[in-house]
PDB file of C-alpha atoms in Angstrom:
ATOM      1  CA  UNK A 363     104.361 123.318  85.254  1.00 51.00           C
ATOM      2  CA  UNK A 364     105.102 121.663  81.642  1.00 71.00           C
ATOM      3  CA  UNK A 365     102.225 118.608  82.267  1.00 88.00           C
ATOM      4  CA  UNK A 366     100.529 119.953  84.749  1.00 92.00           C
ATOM      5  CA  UNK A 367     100.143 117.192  86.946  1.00 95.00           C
ATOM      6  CA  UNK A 368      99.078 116.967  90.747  1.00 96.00           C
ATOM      7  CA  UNK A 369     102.203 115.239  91.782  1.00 95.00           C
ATOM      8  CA  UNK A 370     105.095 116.339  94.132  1.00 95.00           C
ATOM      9  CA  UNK A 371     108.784 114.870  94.931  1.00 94.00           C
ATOM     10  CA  UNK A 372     107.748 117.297  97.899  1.00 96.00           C
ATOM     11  CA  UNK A 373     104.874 118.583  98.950  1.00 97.00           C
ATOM     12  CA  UNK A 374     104.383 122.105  99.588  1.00 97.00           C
ATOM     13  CA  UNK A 375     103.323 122.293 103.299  1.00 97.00           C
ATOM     14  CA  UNK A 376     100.599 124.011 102.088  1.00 97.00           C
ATOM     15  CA  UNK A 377      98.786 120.724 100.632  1.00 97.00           C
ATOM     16  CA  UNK A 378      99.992 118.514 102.902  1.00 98.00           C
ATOM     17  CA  UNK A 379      96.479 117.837 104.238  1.00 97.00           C
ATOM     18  CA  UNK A 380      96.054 116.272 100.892  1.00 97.00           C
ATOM     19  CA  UNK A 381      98.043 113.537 101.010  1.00 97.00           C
ATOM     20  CA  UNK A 382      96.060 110.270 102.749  1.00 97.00           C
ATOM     21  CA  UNK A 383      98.237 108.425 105.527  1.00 98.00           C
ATOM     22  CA  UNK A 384      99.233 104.954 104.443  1.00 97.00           C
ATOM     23  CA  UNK A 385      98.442 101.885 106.543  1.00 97.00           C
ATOM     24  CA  UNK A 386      99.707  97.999 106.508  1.00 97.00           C
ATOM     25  CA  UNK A 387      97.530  95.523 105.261  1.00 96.00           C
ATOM     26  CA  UNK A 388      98.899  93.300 107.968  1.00 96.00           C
ATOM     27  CA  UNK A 389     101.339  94.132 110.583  1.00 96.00           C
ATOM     28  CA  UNK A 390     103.762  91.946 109.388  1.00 96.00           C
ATOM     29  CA  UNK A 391     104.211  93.113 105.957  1.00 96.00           C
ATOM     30  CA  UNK A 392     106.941  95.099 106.148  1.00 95.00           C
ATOM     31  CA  UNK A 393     108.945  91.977 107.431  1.00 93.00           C
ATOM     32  CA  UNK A 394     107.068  89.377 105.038  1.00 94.00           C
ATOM     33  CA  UNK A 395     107.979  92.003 101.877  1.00 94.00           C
ATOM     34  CA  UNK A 396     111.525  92.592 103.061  1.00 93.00           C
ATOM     35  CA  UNK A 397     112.613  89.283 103.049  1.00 91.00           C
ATOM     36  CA  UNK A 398     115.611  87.665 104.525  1.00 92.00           C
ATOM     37  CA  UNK A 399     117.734  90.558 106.385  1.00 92.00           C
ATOM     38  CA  UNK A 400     121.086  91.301 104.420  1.00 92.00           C
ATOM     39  CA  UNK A 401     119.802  90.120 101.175  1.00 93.00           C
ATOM     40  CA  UNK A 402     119.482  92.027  98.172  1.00 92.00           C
ATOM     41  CA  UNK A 403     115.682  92.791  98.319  1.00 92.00           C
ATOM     42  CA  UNK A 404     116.265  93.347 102.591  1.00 94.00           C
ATOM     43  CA  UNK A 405     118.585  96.343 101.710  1.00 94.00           C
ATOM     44  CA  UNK A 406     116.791  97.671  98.388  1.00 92.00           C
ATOM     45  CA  UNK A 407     113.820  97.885 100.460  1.00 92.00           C
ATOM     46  CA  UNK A 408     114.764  98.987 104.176  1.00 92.00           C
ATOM     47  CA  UNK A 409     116.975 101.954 102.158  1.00 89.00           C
ATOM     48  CA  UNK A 410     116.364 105.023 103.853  1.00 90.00           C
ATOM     49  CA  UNK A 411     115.723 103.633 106.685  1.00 89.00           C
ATOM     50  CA  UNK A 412     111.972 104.064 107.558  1.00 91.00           C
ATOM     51  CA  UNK A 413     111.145 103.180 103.885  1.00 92.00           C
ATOM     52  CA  UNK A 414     108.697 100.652 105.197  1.00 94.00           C
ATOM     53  CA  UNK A 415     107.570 102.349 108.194  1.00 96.00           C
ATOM     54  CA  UNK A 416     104.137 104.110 108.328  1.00 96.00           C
ATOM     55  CA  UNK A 417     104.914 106.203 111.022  1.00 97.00           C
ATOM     56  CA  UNK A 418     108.248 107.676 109.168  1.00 96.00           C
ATOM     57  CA  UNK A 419     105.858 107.216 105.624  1.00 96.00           C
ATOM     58  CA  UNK A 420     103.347 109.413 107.573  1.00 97.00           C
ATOM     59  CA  UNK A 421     105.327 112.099 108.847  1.00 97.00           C
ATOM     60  CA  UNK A 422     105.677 115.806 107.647  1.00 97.00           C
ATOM     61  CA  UNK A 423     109.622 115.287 106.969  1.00 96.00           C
ATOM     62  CA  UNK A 424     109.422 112.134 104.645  1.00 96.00           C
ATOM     63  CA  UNK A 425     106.302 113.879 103.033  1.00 97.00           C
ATOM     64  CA  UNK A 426     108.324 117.061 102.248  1.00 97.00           C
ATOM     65  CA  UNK A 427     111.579 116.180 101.517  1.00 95.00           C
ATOM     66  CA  UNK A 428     112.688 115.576  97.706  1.00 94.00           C
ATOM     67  CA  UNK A 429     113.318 112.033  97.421  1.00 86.00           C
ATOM     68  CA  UNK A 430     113.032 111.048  93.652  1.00 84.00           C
ATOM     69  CA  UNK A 431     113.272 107.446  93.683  1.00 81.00           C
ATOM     70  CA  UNK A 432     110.228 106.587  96.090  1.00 87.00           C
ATOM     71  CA  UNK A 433     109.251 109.722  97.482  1.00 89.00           C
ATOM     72  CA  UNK A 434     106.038 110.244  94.753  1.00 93.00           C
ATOM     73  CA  UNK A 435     103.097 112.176  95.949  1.00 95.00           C
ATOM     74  CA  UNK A 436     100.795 112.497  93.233  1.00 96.00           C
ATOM     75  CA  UNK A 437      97.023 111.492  92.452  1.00 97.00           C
ATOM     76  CA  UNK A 438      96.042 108.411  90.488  1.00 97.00           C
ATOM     77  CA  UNK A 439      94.643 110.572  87.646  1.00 97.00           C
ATOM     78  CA  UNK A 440      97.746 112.599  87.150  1.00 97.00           C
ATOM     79  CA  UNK A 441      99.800 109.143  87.295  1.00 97.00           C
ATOM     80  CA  UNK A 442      97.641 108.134  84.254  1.00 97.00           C
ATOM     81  CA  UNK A 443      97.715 111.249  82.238  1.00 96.00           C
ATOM     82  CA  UNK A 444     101.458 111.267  82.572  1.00 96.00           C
ATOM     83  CA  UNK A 445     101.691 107.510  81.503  1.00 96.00           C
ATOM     84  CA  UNK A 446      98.777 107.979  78.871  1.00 94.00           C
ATOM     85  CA  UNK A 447     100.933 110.531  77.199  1.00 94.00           C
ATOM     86  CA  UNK A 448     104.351 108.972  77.500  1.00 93.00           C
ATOM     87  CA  UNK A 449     103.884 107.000  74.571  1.00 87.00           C
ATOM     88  CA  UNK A 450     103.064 109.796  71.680  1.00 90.00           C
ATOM     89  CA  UNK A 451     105.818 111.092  70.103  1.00 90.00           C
ATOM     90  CA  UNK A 452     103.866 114.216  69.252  1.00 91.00           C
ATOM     91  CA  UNK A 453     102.541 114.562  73.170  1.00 92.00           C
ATOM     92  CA  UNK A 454     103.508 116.669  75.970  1.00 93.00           C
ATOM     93  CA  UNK A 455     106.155 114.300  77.543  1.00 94.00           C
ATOM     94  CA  UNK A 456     108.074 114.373  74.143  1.00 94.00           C
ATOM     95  CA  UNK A 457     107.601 117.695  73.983  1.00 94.00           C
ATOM     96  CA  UNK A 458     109.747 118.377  77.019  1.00 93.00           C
ATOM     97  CA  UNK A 459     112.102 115.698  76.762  1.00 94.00           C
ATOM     98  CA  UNK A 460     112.534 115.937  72.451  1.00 95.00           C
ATOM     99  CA  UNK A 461     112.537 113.046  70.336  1.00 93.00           C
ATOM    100  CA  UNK A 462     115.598 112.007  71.231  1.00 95.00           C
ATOM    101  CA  UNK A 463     115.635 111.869  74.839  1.00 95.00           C
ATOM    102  CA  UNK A 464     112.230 110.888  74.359  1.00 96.00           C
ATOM    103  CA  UNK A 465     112.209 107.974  71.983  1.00 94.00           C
ATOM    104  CA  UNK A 466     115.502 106.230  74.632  1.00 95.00           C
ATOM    105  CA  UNK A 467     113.674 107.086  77.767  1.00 94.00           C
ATOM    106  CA  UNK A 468     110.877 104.595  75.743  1.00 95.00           C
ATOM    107  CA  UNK A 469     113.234 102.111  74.393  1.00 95.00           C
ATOM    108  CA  UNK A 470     114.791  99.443  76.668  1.00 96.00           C
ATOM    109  CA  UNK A 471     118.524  99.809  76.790  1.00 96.00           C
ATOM    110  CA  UNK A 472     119.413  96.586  79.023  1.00 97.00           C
ATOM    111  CA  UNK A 473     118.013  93.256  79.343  1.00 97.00           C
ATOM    112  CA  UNK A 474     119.230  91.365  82.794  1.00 97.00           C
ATOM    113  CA  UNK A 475     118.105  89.397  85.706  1.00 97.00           C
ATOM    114  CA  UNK A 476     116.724  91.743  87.939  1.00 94.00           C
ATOM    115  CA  UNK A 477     118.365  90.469  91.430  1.00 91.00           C
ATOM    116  CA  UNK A 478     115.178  92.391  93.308  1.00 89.00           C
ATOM    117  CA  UNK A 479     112.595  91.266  91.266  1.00 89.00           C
ATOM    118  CA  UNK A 480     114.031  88.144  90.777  1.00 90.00           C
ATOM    119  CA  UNK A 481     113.370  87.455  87.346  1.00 94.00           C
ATOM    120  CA  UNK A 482     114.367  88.633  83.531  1.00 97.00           C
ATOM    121  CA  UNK A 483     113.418  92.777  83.420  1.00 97.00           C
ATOM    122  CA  UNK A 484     114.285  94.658  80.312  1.00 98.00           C
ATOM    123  CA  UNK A 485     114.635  98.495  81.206  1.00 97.00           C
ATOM    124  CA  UNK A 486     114.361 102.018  79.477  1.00 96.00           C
ATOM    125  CA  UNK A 487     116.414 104.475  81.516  1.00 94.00           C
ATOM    126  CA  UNK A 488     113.502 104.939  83.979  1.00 90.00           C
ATOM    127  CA  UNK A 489     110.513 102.552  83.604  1.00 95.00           C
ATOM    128  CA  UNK A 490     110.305  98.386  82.799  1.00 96.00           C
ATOM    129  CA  UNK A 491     109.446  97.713  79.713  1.00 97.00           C
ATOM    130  CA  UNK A 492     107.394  94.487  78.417  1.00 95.00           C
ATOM    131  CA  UNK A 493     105.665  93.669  75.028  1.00 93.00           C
ATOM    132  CA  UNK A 494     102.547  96.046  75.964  1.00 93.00           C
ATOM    133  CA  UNK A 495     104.020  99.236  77.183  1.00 95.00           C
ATOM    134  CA  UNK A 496     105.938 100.992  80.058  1.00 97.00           C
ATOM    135  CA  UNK A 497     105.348 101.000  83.579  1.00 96.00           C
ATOM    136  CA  UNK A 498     106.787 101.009  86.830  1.00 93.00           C
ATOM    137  CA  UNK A 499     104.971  99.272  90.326  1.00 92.00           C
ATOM    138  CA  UNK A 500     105.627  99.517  93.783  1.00 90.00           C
ATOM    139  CA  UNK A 501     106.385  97.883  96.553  1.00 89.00           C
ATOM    140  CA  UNK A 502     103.096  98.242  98.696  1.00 93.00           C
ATOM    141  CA  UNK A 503     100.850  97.705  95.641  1.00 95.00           C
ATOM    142  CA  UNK A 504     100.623 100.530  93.468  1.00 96.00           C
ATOM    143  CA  UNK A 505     100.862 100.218  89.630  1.00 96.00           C
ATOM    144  CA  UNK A 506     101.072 102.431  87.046  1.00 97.00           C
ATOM    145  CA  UNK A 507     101.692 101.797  82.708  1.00 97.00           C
ATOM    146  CA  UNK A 508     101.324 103.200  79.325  1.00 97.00           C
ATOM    147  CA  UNK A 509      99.743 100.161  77.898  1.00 95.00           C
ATOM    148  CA  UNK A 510     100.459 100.093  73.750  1.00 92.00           C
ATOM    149  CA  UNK A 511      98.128  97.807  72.705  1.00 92.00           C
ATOM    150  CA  UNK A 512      95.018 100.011  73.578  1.00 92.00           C
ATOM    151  CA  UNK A 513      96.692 103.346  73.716  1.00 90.00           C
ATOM    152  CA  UNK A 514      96.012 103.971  77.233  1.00 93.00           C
ATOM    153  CA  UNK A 515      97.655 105.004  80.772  1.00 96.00           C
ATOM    154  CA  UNK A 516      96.925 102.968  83.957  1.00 97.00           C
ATOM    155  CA  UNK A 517      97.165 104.266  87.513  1.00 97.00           C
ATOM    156  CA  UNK A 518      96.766 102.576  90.963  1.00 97.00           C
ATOM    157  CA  UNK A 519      97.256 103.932  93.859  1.00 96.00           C
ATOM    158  CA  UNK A 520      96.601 102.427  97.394  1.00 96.00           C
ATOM    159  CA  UNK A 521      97.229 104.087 100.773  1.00 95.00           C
ATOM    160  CA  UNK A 522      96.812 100.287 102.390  1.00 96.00           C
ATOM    161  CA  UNK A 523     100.494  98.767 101.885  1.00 96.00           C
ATOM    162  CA  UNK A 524      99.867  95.035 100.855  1.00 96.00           C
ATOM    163  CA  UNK A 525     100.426  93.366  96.952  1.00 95.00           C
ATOM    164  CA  UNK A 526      99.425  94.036  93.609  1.00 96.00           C
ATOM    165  CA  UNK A 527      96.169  91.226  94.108  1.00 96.00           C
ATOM    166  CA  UNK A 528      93.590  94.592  93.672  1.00 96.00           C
ATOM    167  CA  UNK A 529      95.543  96.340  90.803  1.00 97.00           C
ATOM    168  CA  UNK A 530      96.013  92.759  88.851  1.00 96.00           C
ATOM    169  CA  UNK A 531      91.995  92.321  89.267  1.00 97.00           C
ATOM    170  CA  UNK A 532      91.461  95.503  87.854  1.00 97.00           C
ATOM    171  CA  UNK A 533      93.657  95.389  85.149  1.00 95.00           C
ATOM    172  CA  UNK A 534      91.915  92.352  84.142  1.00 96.00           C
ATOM    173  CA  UNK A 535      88.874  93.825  84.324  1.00 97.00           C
ATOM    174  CA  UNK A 536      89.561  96.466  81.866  1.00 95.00           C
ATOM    175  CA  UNK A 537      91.220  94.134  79.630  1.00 95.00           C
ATOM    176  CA  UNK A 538      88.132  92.353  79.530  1.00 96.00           C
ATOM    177  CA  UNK A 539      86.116  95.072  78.528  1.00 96.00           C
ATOM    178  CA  UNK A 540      88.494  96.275  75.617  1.00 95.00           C
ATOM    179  CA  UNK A 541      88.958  92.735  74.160  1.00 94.00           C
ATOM    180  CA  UNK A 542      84.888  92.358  74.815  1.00 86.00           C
TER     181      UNK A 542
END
């Protein structure tokens, strides 16, 4: 494996005792996060179906099955390695992609209203980009980034499906500490 990360679009049934089970921070979140059925962010975030539901999120076929765009097993220290080193252009991520691929995969190639997020996103062909860095954050909470200013890579995961109140905290925290 090129960046030998623990991370799978598929887990070998072998390590599926591995991955925790998720769980709802309140029963109605999947509802409360989906918004109004029909709309934009209802469809985004109900596609598969199941997307939101822990018993389908749980299961042996969503946990094995090859789903790039949400389908992510991986630890939070492998999330942050891959992040830390997205940013070099002499590390292992531009290594396998080379420079080219590598330097637009890091540069933000459209600027728009983002009708899910609901507010001005500029992205690179696979992450949102900002003035410190490149990241990407999920629905139920988790957060990951390559942060520029301090040259570092930022993972949370959660099993508990809620918002990003924890990860923000955190973030803050370290921010503290490295402005300190």
């Amino acid at each position: 494996m090129p960046l030998a990360l623990d991370a799978h679009f598929g887990v070998p049934v072998e390590d599926l005792a591995r991955v925790a089970d998720v769980e709802l921070s309140a029963p109605t979140w999947p509802t409360e996060v989906s918004g109004q059925a029909g709309s934009v962010r209802w469809r985004s975030l109900n596609r598969p179906p199941g997307a939101l539901d822990v018993a389908v999120l749980n299961g042996q076929p969503w946990r094995t099955c090859e789903f790039p765009a949400i389908g992510l097993h991986a630890t939070a220290a492998s999330i942050a390695q891959f992040y830390g080193s997205l940013v070099d252009p002499a590390g292992p991520v531009a290594s396998l992609l080379g420079s080219e691929l590598h330097s637009t995969f890091c540069s933000p190639v459209v600027v728009a209203h983002d009708r899910l997020l609901e507010r001005e996103v500029a992205w690179t062909p696979g992450l949102q980009a900002d003035e410190y860095g490149l990241g990407m954050a999920g629905v139920g909470g988790c957060d990951a980034y390559a942060d520029t200013r301090y040259g570092l890579g930022y993972a949370y995961l959660t099993r508990r499906l809620g918002d990003h109140s924890r990860s923000e905290r955190i973030t803050a925290a370290i921010e503290s500490v490295l402005d300190g």
